Amino acid sequence: MSRIRSRAGTAVLTALALTGAACVGTAAALPADSGTAAAACTVDYKVQNQWGSGFTTAVTVTNNGAAVNSWNLTWSYAGDQKVTNGWNADLSQSGAAVTAKNASYNGALATGASASFGFNATYSGSNALPASFKLNGVTCNEDTDPTDPTDPTDPTDPTEPGDRVDNPYAGAKVYVNPEWSAKAKAEPGGSRIANQPTGVWLDRIAAINGVGDGMGLRDHLDAALAQKGSSEQVVQLVVYNLPGRDCAALASNGELGPTEIDKYKTDYINPIAAILAEPKYAGLRIVTTIEIDSLPNLITNVSGRPTATPNCDVMKANGNYQKGVAYALDKLGDIGNVYNYIDAGHHGWLGWDDNFGASAEMFKTTASGNGAKLSDVHGFIVNTANYSALKENNFAIGDSVAGKSVRESKWVDWNRYTDELSYAQAMRTKLVSLGFDQNLGMLIDTSRNGWGGAARPAGPGATTDVDTYVNGGRYDRRIHLGNWCNQSGAGLGERPQANPATGIDAYVWMKPPGESDGSSKAIDNDEGKGFDRMCDPTYTGNPRNNNNMSGALPDAPVSGHWFSAQFQELMKNAYPAL
Ligand code: BGC
């Protein structure tokens, strides 16, 4: 997973090509040696279209060296890619090595001039980007003077974002939010986890400059730079302020009404993007988690479904969730060191056949309309602020007991997945099949899905019948999979870590442990937060949790506020134990 992503690589190569051209255009005004600092040539290699067995690529090569009358561009493939036909160049291939020679009409390339060509090819397995290119034998996209700060290809240049890497978490430290850390440390026993990284939630416009005396976005980024030292450093931000937010619930309704999409763009996303693009932050790897719980609601909680809510119908009809998410992806995706991860619910929400494919399609249409491109998406996050177990070891979806499949048990209820890891990996495969980057990375929020403590089953349940088997073995002790508010019995899950499993960029604690999901009774507030009875321990439920008790802890404050009893419960039931 340390390889450069093809999509990210494309973005970077494009930037190089464009900046290279601009540099050349102004070369006369620059000091004499500036021209020699740029790469001798830059190549923008873009996979424009890809299906199961083939792909189409557009290539633009820019000559930054002395003028030439003819050229050949060479590269090799790591996989079994085979060029079948091309245009605007004469392409040939021997084994993995490809040579593109100029056509009769585009051989002359003055300094700064570009030629473009394209081709179709076949492949199987993965279609990794070529690692390097040579123009007339000279390596392209390579810094010829690493000390020159005006050189856009210089990785140490503070004014240019670094190369996006395949997995931003690999080999990097992750930002410890001092505000959360202080609250954790103030709790008895809290210092055991106070140095863990957690997400910084930009949950309202005021959060950008800091609510009250709190830290604003720049404060967090400055603190992240201070933590960085000479390592790579990830900062995890949660972008969470859509118009008509949280349409299927009330606990996290926000400040913007359903129609306030313009305000979302100008007063929320634009200022965030402006700060993230500041040159001093170019050395940070900024992970953005885009709009929790929004797009899936447009699939599962709209008319035609037993779980429909009027507010989700409104948001579906006005399109403002899709427009907002697309705008965020587009603006933030323009910043070379930002890694966008879209929220993809969790298995206990989207793991049913009716929801799974339709949600993946919704992610695709959203990320390829209203100015967004699939290449603006680095990955997806699952289980954000939820409690679904990472891995249920005591039963599997394919098991049968007393003539019944696990899928028929009350707990699984025909879901396709039993846990988050299998769901995340399957969702990833589905998204790639729809055209998202084949190196897409997933994040799993493990902040509260540990389910350890005394109630954790030591082995599979008895095989008398399928419900006894599943209920006796499952780690997730919720009353119903649809329960989501301040769950009693939950524990901290896997500690944040990079590259924990195939296709997974990291386990993260995006929801800061100890911050409430919603108040147990109505509490006045100026944050737009409502009272959702799913947070009331006496509530007997609704169709979304199949009319079960809510399983919520009592005496909880408004969502996002510190909830000491929950923090203690999470530590007590941590798995792995603290
Ligand atoms: C709340 C946010 C809060 C976040 C993290 C959400 O449920 O609505 O205000 O920042 O949780 O705790």
Coordinates of C-alpha atoms and ligand atoms in Angstrom, one line a residue:
M1 CA 0.0 0.0 0.0
S2 CA 3.0 2.3 -0.1
R3 CA 2.7 2.8 -3.8
I4 CA 1.5 6.1 -5.3
R5 CA -2.2 5.8 -6.1
S6 CA -2.9 6.1 -9.8
R7 CA -5.5 8.7 -9.2
A8 CA -3.3 10.7 -6.8
G9 CA -0.4 10.3 -9.2
T10 CA -2.5 11.7 -11.9
A11 CA -3.4 14.7 -9.9
V12 CA 0.2 15.4 -9.1
L13 CA 1.4 14.8 -12.6
T14 CA -1.2 17.2 -13.9
A15 CA -0.1 19.8 -11.5
L16 CA 3.4 19.4 -12.6
A17 CA 2.5 19.7 -16.2
L18 CA 0.5 22.8 -15.6
T19 CA 3.0 24.5 -13.3
G20 CA 5.8 23.6 -15.7
A21 CA 4.0 25.3 -18.5
A22 CA 3.4 28.4 -16.5
C23 CA 7.0 28.5 -15.4
V24 CA 8.2 28.4 -18.9
G25 CA 5.8 31.1 -19.9
T26 CA 7.4 33.5 -17.4
A27 CA 11.0 32.2 -17.7
A28 CA 12.3 35.4 -19.2
A29 CA 11.4 37.2 -16.0
L30 CA 13.0 34.6 -13.7
P31 CA 16.6 34.4 -12.5
A32 CA 18.8 32.7 -15.0
D33 CA 19.0 29.3 -13.3
S34 CA 15.3 28.9 -12.6
G35 CA 14.6 27.2 -15.9
T36 CA 17.1 24.5 -15.2
A37 CA 15.5 23.6 -11.9
A38 CA 12.3 22.2 -13.3
A39 CA 12.1 18.6 -14.4
A40 CA 13.4 18.0 -17.9
C41 CA 10.0 16.8 -19.0
T42 CA 6.7 16.3 -17.3
V43 CA 4.1 13.6 -18.1
D44 CA 0.5 13.7 -17.3
Y45 CA -0.8 10.1 -17.7
K46 CA -4.5 9.9 -17.0
V47 CA -6.6 6.7 -17.1
Q48 CA -9.8 8.2 -18.4
N49 CA -12.0 5.2 -18.4
Q50 CA -11.5 1.7 -17.0
W51 CA -13.6 -1.4 -17.1
G52 CA -13.0 -5.0 -16.0
S53 CA -10.5 -5.9 -18.7
G54 CA -9.5 -2.7 -20.4
F55 CA -8.8 1.0 -20.1
T56 CA -8.3 4.2 -22.1
T57 CA -5.5 6.5 -21.3
A58 CA -4.7 10.1 -22.3
V59 CA -1.1 11.2 -22.1
T60 CA 0.4 14.7 -22.3
V61 CA 4.1 15.1 -22.4
T62 CA 5.7 18.5 -21.9
N63 CA 9.3 19.2 -22.9
N64 CA 11.1 21.5 -20.5
G65 CA 14.5 20.9 -22.0
A66 CA 16.0 22.1 -25.3
A67 CA 13.7 22.0 -28.4
V68 CA 13.5 18.7 -30.2
N69 CA 12.3 17.7 -33.7
S70 CA 11.2 14.2 -32.8
W71 CA 10.5 12.4 -29.6
N72 CA 9.9 9.0 -28.0
L73 CA 8.3 8.5 -24.6
T74 CA 9.0 5.2 -22.9
W75 CA 7.6 3.6 -19.8
S76 CA 7.0 0.1 -18.4
Y77 CA 4.1 -1.6 -16.7
A78 CA 4.4 -3.5 -13.5
G79 CA 1.3 -5.6 -14.5
D80 CA 0.1 -7.3 -17.6
Q81 CA -1.2 -4.2 -19.4
K82 CA -1.1 -4.5 -23.2
V83 CA -1.6 -1.5 -25.5
T84 CA -4.0 -2.5 -28.3
N85 CA -4.3 0.7 -30.3
G86 CA -3.4 4.4 -30.0
W87 CA -3.8 7.8 -31.6
N88 CA -1.6 10.8 -32.2
A89 CA 1.5 8.7 -31.6
D90 CA 3.0 5.5 -32.9
L91 CA 2.8 3.0 -30.0
S92 CA 4.7 -0.3 -29.7
Q93 CA 5.2 -2.7 -26.8
S94 CA 7.8 -5.3 -26.1
G95 CA 7.0 -7.3 -22.9
A96 CA 6.2 -4.7 -20.3
A97 CA 8.1 -1.8 -22.1
V98 CA 6.1 0.6 -24.1
T99 CA 7.4 3.2 -26.6
A100 CA 5.3 6.0 -27.9
K101 CA 7.0 7.8 -31.0
N102 CA 5.7 11.1 -32.2
A103 CA 3.3 11.1 -35.2
S104 CA 4.5 12.8 -38.4
Y105 CA 2.7 16.0 -37.3
N106 CA 3.6 16.4 -33.6
G107 CA 7.4 15.6 -33.5
A108 CA 8.6 19.2 -33.0
L109 CA 8.5 20.2 -29.4
A110 CA 9.9 23.6 -28.5
T111 CA 11.0 24.2 -24.9
G112 CA 7.7 24.3 -22.9
A113 CA 5.7 22.7 -25.6
S114 CA 3.4 19.7 -25.1
A115 CA 2.1 16.9 -27.3
S116 CA -0.9 14.7 -26.4
F117 CA -1.8 11.2 -27.5
G118 CA -4.0 8.4 -26.3
F119 CA -4.4 4.6 -26.4
N120 CA -6.6 1.7 -25.4
A121 CA -5.1 -1.3 -23.5
T122 CA -6.1 -4.5 -21.8
Y123 CA -5.2 -5.6 -18.3
S124 CA -6.1 -8.0 -15.6
G125 CA -5.7 -7.8 -11.9
S126 CA -4.6 -4.2 -11.0
N127 CA -3.8 -1.4 -13.4
A128 CA -1.0 0.3 -11.6
L129 CA 0.4 3.5 -13.0
P130 CA 3.8 3.4 -14.6
A131 CA 6.3 4.4 -12.0
S132 CA 8.4 6.6 -14.4
F133 CA 8.6 7.9 -17.9
K134 CA 11.5 8.9 -20.1
L135 CA 11.4 11.4 -22.9
N136 CA 14.2 10.7 -25.4
G137 CA 16.0 8.8 -22.7
V138 CA 15.7 11.4 -20.0
T139 CA 13.6 10.7 -16.9
C140 CA 10.5 13.0 -16.6
N141 CA 8.8 14.4 -13.5
E142 CA 12.1 14.4 -11.6
D143 CA 13.5 17.3 -9.7
T144 CA 16.8 18.3 -11.2
D145 CA 17.7 20.7 -8.3
P146 CA 16.2 19.6 -5.0
T147 CA 17.4 22.7 -3.3
D148 CA 15.6 25.2 -5.5
P149 CA 12.5 26.4 -3.6
T150 CA 11.0 27.8 -6.9
D151 CA 10.9 24.4 -8.4
P152 CA 7.4 23.0 -8.3
T153 CA 8.7 19.4 -8.5
D154 CA 10.8 19.9 -5.4
P155 CA 9.3 17.7 -2.6
T156 CA 10.7 20.0 0.1
D157 CA 9.2 23.1 -1.4
P158 CA 6.9 24.4 1.3
T159 CA 4.7 26.2 -1.2
E160 CA 3.8 23.1 -3.1
P161 CA 1.7 20.3 -1.8
G162 CA 3.6 17.0 -1.6
D163 CA 2.8 14.0 -3.6
R164 CA -0.4 12.3 -2.5
V165 CA 0.6 8.9 -1.2
D166 CA -1.5 5.7 -1.5
N167 CA -2.1 5.6 2.2
P168 CA -1.7 8.8 4.1
Y169 CA -1.5 7.0 7.4
A170 CA 1.4 4.7 6.4
G171 CA 4.5 5.8 8.3
A172 CA 2.8 8.9 9.7
K173 CA 2.0 10.2 13.1
V174 CA -1.6 11.2 13.6
Y175 CA -2.7 14.5 15.3
V176 CA -3.6 14.3 18.9
N177 CA -6.2 17.0 19.5
P178 CA -5.1 18.8 22.7
E179 CA -8.6 19.7 23.6
W180 CA -9.9 16.1 23.6
S181 CA -6.7 15.0 25.2
A182 CA -7.1 17.3 28.1
K183 CA -10.7 16.1 28.8
A184 CA -9.5 12.5 28.6
K185 CA -6.6 13.1 30.9
A186 CA -8.9 14.8 33.4
E187 CA -10.9 11.6 33.7
P188 CA -9.8 8.9 36.3
G189 CA -7.8 6.4 34.2
G190 CA -8.0 8.6 31.2
S191 CA -4.3 9.2 30.7
R192 CA -4.1 5.6 29.4
I193 CA -5.7 6.8 26.1
A194 CA -5.3 10.6 26.2
N195 CA -2.5 10.4 23.7
Q196 CA -4.6 8.7 21.0
P197 CA -5.4 10.6 17.9
T198 CA -9.1 11.6 17.4
G199 CA -11.1 13.5 14.7
V200 CA -11.5 17.2 14.8
W201 CA -15.2 17.9 14.0
L202 CA -15.9 21.1 12.1
D203 CA -19.6 20.7 13.0
R204 CA -20.6 24.4 12.5
I205 CA -19.4 27.5 10.8
A206 CA -18.1 28.9 14.1
A207 CA -15.8 25.9 14.5
I208 CA -13.6 27.2 11.7
N209 CA -12.5 30.1 13.9
G210 CA -13.1 28.3 17.2
V211 CA -16.3 28.1 19.3
G212 CA -15.9 30.4 22.3
D213 CA -12.4 30.0 23.6
G214 CA -12.0 26.8 21.7
M215 CA -9.4 26.1 19.1
G216 CA -10.2 26.9 15.5
L217 CA -9.0 25.1 12.4
R218 CA -5.8 27.1 12.1
D219 CA -5.0 26.5 15.8
H220 CA -5.4 22.7 15.1
L221 CA -3.2 22.8 12.0
D222 CA -0.6 24.9 13.8
A223 CA -0.6 22.4 16.7
A224 CA -0.3 19.6 14.2
L225 CA 2.8 21.2 12.7
A226 CA 4.2 21.4 16.2
Q227 CA 3.6 17.7 16.7
K228 CA 4.9 16.8 13.3
G229 CA 8.6 17.3 13.9
S230 CA 10.5 15.7 11.0
S231 CA 7.9 12.9 10.6
E232 CA 4.9 12.7 8.3
Q233 CA 1.8 13.9 10.1
V234 CA -1.9 13.2 9.4
V235 CA -4.6 15.5 10.7
Q236 CA -8.1 14.1 10.7
L237 CA -11.0 16.6 10.1
V238 CA -14.7 15.8 10.0
V239 CA -16.6 18.0 7.5
Y240 CA -20.1 17.9 9.0
N241 CA -22.5 20.8 8.4
L242 CA -24.8 20.0 5.5
P243 CA -28.0 21.8 5.0
G244 CA -30.8 19.9 6.7
R245 CA -28.2 17.8 8.5
D246 CA -29.1 14.4 10.0
C247 CA -32.5 14.1 8.3
A248 CA -33.4 10.7 9.8
A249 CA -32.6 11.7 13.3
L250 CA -32.8 14.7 15.5
A251 CA -29.8 14.5 17.9
S252 CA -27.4 16.0 15.4
N253 CA -29.5 18.4 13.4
G254 CA -27.3 21.3 12.5
E255 CA -27.4 25.1 12.1
L256 CA -28.2 25.2 8.3
G257 CA -31.8 24.7 7.1
P258 CA -32.6 22.4 4.2
T259 CA -32.3 25.1 1.5
E260 CA -29.1 26.8 2.8
I261 CA -26.7 25.3 0.3
D262 CA -25.2 28.6 -0.8
K263 CA -24.3 29.4 2.8
Y264 CA -22.8 26.0 3.1
K265 CA -20.5 26.7 0.2
T266 CA -19.6 30.3 0.9
D267 CA -19.5 30.4 4.7
Y268 CA -18.4 26.9 5.4
I269 CA -16.5 25.0 2.7
N270 CA -14.8 28.0 1.1
P271 CA -13.2 29.2 4.3
I272 CA -12.1 25.7 5.2
A273 CA -10.6 25.2 1.8
A274 CA -8.8 28.6 2.0
I275 CA -7.2 27.6 5.3
L276 CA -6.2 24.1 4.2
A277 CA -4.6 25.6 1.0
E278 CA -2.3 27.9 3.0
P279 CA 1.3 27.1 2.0
K280 CA 2.4 26.6 5.6
Y281 CA 0.1 23.5 5.9
A282 CA 1.3 21.9 2.7
G283 CA 3.5 19.5 4.6
L284 CA 0.6 18.0 6.5
R285 CA -1.5 15.0 5.3
I286 CA -5.0 16.3 5.8
V287 CA -7.7 13.6 6.0
T288 CA -11.2 14.9 5.6
T289 CA -14.2 12.8 6.5
I290 CA -17.0 14.0 4.3
E291 CA -20.4 14.5 5.8
I292 CA -21.4 11.6 8.0
D293 CA -24.8 10.0 7.6
S294 CA -25.9 12.1 4.7
L295 CA -26.0 10.2 1.3
P296 CA -27.1 6.8 2.7
N297 CA -30.2 8.6 4.2
L298 CA -31.2 9.4 0.7
I299 CA -31.4 5.7 -0.1
T300 CA -32.7 4.2 3.1
N301 CA -34.9 6.8 4.7
V302 CA -37.0 8.1 1.9
S303 CA -40.6 7.4 0.6
G304 CA -41.1 3.9 -0.4
R305 CA -39.2 2.6 2.6
P306 CA -40.8 1.7 5.9
T307 CA -38.2 3.9 7.6
A308 CA -38.9 7.0 5.5
T309 CA -38.8 10.4 7.2
P310 CA -40.3 13.6 5.7
N311 CA -37.0 15.5 6.2
C312 CA -35.0 12.9 4.2
D313 CA -37.6 13.2 1.4
V314 CA -37.0 17.0 1.4
M315 CA -33.3 16.5 1.2
K316 CA -33.6 14.0 -1.6
A317 CA -36.0 16.3 -3.6
N318 CA -33.8 19.4 -3.3
G319 CA -30.5 17.6 -4.0
N320 CA -28.6 19.7 -1.4
Y321 CA -26.9 16.7 0.2
Q322 CA -25.4 15.7 -3.1
K323 CA -24.6 19.3 -4.1
G324 CA -23.0 19.9 -0.8
V325 CA -20.9 16.7 -0.8
A326 CA -19.9 17.3 -4.4
Y327 CA -18.8 20.9 -3.6
A328 CA -16.8 19.8 -0.6
L329 CA -15.1 17.0 -2.6
D330 CA -14.3 19.4 -5.5
K331 CA -12.9 22.3 -3.4
L332 CA -11.0 20.1 -0.9
G333 CA -9.9 17.7 -3.6
D334 CA -8.2 20.6 -5.4
I335 CA -5.7 20.9 -2.5
G336 CA -2.9 18.5 -3.2
N337 CA -2.3 17.4 0.4
V338 CA -6.0 16.8 1.3
Y339 CA -7.3 13.2 1.3
N340 CA -11.1 13.0 1.0
Y341 CA -12.9 10.0 2.6
I342 CA -16.7 9.9 2.1
D343 CA -18.8 8.4 4.8
A344 CA -20.2 5.0 3.8
G345 CA -22.4 4.2 6.8
H346 CA -21.8 0.8 8.4
H347 CA -22.9 -2.8 7.9
G348 CA -25.9 -2.5 10.2
W349 CA -27.2 0.2 7.9
L350 CA -26.1 -0.5 4.4
G351 CA -25.3 -4.2 4.6
W352 CA -28.7 -5.3 3.2
D353 CA -28.9 -5.9 -0.5
D354 CA -31.5 -3.2 -1.0
N355 CA -29.2 -0.6 0.5
F356 CA -25.7 -1.7 -0.4
G357 CA -25.6 -1.4 -4.2
A358 CA -27.9 1.6 -4.3
S359 CA -25.7 3.5 -1.8
A360 CA -22.6 2.7 -3.8
E361 CA -24.3 4.1 -6.9
M362 CA -25.3 7.1 -4.9
F363 CA -21.7 7.7 -3.9
K364 CA -20.7 7.4 -7.5
T365 CA -23.3 9.8 -8.9
T366 CA -22.6 12.3 -6.2
A367 CA -18.9 12.2 -6.6
S368 CA -19.1 12.6 -10.4
G369 CA -21.6 15.5 -10.6
N370 CA -21.8 19.1 -9.6
G371 CA -18.1 19.7 -10.3
A372 CA -16.8 16.7 -8.3
K373 CA -14.8 14.0 -9.9
L374 CA -14.2 10.4 -8.8
S375 CA -10.6 11.4 -8.5
D376 CA -11.5 13.8 -5.7
V377 CA -12.2 10.8 -3.6
H378 CA -9.3 9.1 -1.8
G379 CA -11.4 6.6 0.1
F380 CA -14.4 5.9 2.3
I381 CA -14.9 5.7 6.0
V382 CA -17.3 3.2 7.7
N383 CA -18.8 3.0 11.2
T384 CA -18.2 6.6 12.0
A385 CA -19.6 7.3 15.5
N386 CA -21.3 3.8 15.4
Y387 CA -20.9 0.7 17.4
S388 CA -20.8 -2.2 14.9
A389 CA -18.2 -4.8 15.8
L390 CA -15.0 -4.9 13.8
K391 CA -14.9 -8.7 13.5
E392 CA -17.3 -11.2 14.8
N393 CA -15.2 -14.4 15.2
N394 CA -17.9 -16.7 16.6
F395 CA -20.2 -16.9 13.6
A396 CA -19.9 -16.3 9.9
I397 CA -22.5 -15.3 7.3
G398 CA -22.1 -18.7 5.6
D399 CA -22.8 -20.7 8.7
S400 CA -26.0 -22.8 9.1
V401 CA -27.4 -24.1 12.4
A402 CA -30.2 -26.6 12.8
G403 CA -31.1 -26.1 9.1
K404 CA -31.1 -22.4 9.2
S405 CA -28.6 -19.9 7.8
V406 CA -27.1 -17.3 10.1
R407 CA -28.7 -14.7 7.8
E408 CA -32.1 -15.9 9.0
S409 CA -31.3 -15.2 12.7
K410 CA -33.1 -12.3 14.3
W411 CA -29.8 -10.4 14.9
V412 CA -28.5 -10.7 11.3
D413 CA -32.0 -10.4 9.7
W414 CA -30.9 -11.1 6.1
N415 CA -28.0 -8.7 6.2
R416 CA -25.0 -9.8 4.0
Y417 CA -22.4 -9.0 6.6
T418 CA -21.8 -9.7 10.2
D419 CA -19.2 -7.1 10.9
E420 CA -17.4 -3.9 9.8
L421 CA -14.3 -5.4 8.4
S422 CA -16.1 -7.7 5.9
Y423 CA -18.5 -4.9 5.1
A424 CA -15.7 -2.3 4.5
Q425 CA -13.8 -4.7 2.2
A426 CA -16.9 -5.6 0.2
M427 CA -18.0 -2.0 -0.1
R428 CA -14.5 -1.1 -1.4
T429 CA -14.7 -3.9 -4.0
K430 CA -18.1 -2.6 -5.1
L431 CA -16.9 1.0 -5.4
V432 CA -13.9 0.1 -7.4
S433 CA -16.1 -1.9 -9.7
L434 CA -18.2 1.2 -10.3
G435 CA -15.2 3.2 -11.4
F436 CA -13.7 4.6 -8.2
D437 CA -9.9 4.4 -7.9
Q438 CA -8.7 0.8 -7.7
N439 CA -6.4 1.8 -4.8
L440 CA -9.3 3.2 -2.9
G441 CA -8.5 3.0 0.9
M442 CA -11.0 2.4 3.6
L443 CA -11.0 3.8 7.2
I444 CA -12.9 2.1 10.0
D445 CA -13.9 4.1 13.1
T446 CA -13.0 1.7 16.0
S447 CA -13.5 4.3 18.7
R448 CA -16.4 2.6 20.3
N449 CA -16.8 -0.9 18.8
G450 CA -14.6 -2.9 21.2
W451 CA -17.4 -4.8 23.1
G452 CA -15.0 -6.2 25.6
G453 CA -15.6 -6.5 29.4
A454 CA -17.4 -9.2 31.3
A455 CA -20.2 -9.7 28.8
R456 CA -17.9 -10.6 25.9
P457 CA -18.6 -14.2 24.8
A458 CA -15.6 -16.5 25.0
G459 CA -16.7 -18.7 22.1
P460 CA -19.6 -19.5 19.7
G461 CA -23.1 -19.9 21.0
A462 CA -24.8 -23.3 21.4
T463 CA -26.0 -24.8 18.1
T464 CA -29.5 -25.6 19.3
D465 CA -31.0 -23.0 17.0
V466 CA -29.7 -20.2 14.9
D467 CA -30.7 -17.4 17.3
T468 CA -29.1 -19.1 20.3
Y469 CA -26.0 -19.6 18.2
V470 CA -25.7 -16.0 17.0
N471 CA -26.8 -14.4 20.2
G472 CA -24.6 -16.5 22.3
G473 CA -21.5 -15.8 20.2
R474 CA -21.8 -12.2 19.1
Y475 CA -19.5 -9.6 20.6
D476 CA -21.9 -6.7 19.7
R477 CA -24.2 -6.7 22.7
R478 CA -26.6 -4.1 21.4
I479 CA -30.3 -4.8 21.8
H480 CA -30.7 -4.2 18.1
L481 CA -28.2 -3.4 15.3
G482 CA -30.1 -0.2 14.5
N483 CA -29.4 1.3 17.9
W484 CA -26.8 4.1 17.7
C485 CA -27.0 6.5 20.7
N486 CA -24.6 6.2 23.6
Q487 CA -24.8 2.5 23.7
S488 CA -24.7 0.8 27.1
G489 CA -22.0 -1.9 27.3
A490 CA -19.8 -0.5 24.5
G491 CA -16.1 -0.3 24.8
L492 CA -13.1 1.3 23.0
G493 CA -12.2 -0.7 20.0
E494 CA -8.9 -1.3 18.2
R495 CA -6.4 1.5 18.9
P496 CA -5.8 3.7 15.9
Q497 CA -3.3 2.1 13.5
A498 CA -2.3 2.2 9.8
N499 CA -2.6 -0.6 7.3
P500 CA -4.4 -3.1 9.6
A501 CA -6.0 -5.3 6.9
T502 CA -6.4 -5.6 3.2
G503 CA -7.9 -2.5 1.6
I504 CA -8.0 -0.7 4.9
D505 CA -5.9 2.4 5.2
A506 CA -6.4 2.7 9.0
Y507 CA -8.4 2.1 12.1
V508 CA -9.2 5.5 13.4
W509 CA -11.0 7.1 16.3
M510 CA -13.0 9.6 14.3
K511 CA -15.6 10.0 16.9
P512 CA -13.8 11.2 20.0
P513 CA -14.6 8.7 22.8
G514 CA -16.5 10.5 25.6
E515 CA -18.4 12.8 23.3
S516 CA -22.2 12.2 23.5
D517 CA -24.3 11.1 20.6
G518 CA -27.3 12.9 21.8
S519 CA -29.2 14.0 25.0
S520 CA -31.4 11.6 26.9
K521 CA -34.0 14.2 27.3
A522 CA -34.7 17.6 25.6
I523 CA -32.0 20.2 26.5
D524 CA -32.1 23.7 25.1
N525 CA -29.1 24.6 23.0
D526 CA -28.0 27.0 20.4
E527 CA -26.4 24.4 18.1
G528 CA -29.6 23.4 16.3
K529 CA -29.5 20.0 18.0
G530 CA -32.8 18.3 18.6
F531 CA -33.9 15.6 21.0
D532 CA -34.0 12.1 19.5
R533 CA -35.7 9.5 21.6
M534 CA -33.2 7.0 20.4
C535 CA -31.0 8.6 23.1
D536 CA -33.6 8.1 25.8
P537 CA -33.1 4.8 27.7
T538 CA -36.9 4.4 28.3
Y539 CA -37.8 4.7 24.6
T540 CA -39.3 1.6 23.0
G541 CA -38.1 2.3 19.4
N542 CA -39.3 2.9 15.9
P543 CA -39.1 1.1 12.5
R544 CA -35.4 1.9 12.2
N545 CA -34.5 -0.3 15.2
N546 CA -37.5 -2.6 14.6
N547 CA -39.2 -1.2 17.7
N548 CA -36.7 -2.2 20.3
M549 CA -35.5 -0.5 23.4
S550 CA -32.9 2.2 22.6
G551 CA -30.1 0.7 24.8
A552 CA -28.9 4.3 25.5
L553 CA -27.1 5.3 28.6
P554 CA -29.1 7.7 30.9
D555 CA -28.3 11.3 31.7
A556 CA -26.5 12.1 28.5
P557 CA -25.8 15.7 27.4
V558 CA -26.4 17.2 23.9
S559 CA -24.4 15.5 21.1
G560 CA -20.8 16.4 21.0
H561 CA -20.7 17.4 24.7
W562 CA -18.5 15.6 27.2
F563 CA -20.2 12.6 28.8
S564 CA -18.0 11.3 31.5
A565 CA -20.1 8.2 32.3
Q566 CA -19.8 7.1 28.7
F567 CA -16.1 7.7 28.7
Q568 CA -15.7 5.5 31.7
E569 CA -17.9 2.8 30.3
L570 CA -15.9 2.8 27.1
M571 CA -12.6 2.3 29.0
K572 CA -14.1 -0.4 31.2
N573 CA -15.3 -2.4 28.2
A574 CA -12.3 -1.7 25.9
Y575 CA -11.3 -4.5 23.6
P576 CA -8.4 -4.9 23.4
A577 CA -8.5 -4.2 27.1
L578 CA -6.5 -1.2 28.4
Ligands
BGC1 C1 -22.4 16.0 17.0 C2 -21.3 17.0 16.7 C3 -20.0 16.5 17.4 C4 -19.7 15.1 17.0 C5 -18.4 14.6 17.7 C6 -21.9 14.6 16.6 O1 -22.9 13.7 17.0 O2 -23.5 16.4 16.3 O3 -21.6 18.3 17.2 O4 -18.9 17.4 17.1 O5 -20.7 14.3 17.3 O6 -18.6 14.3 19.0

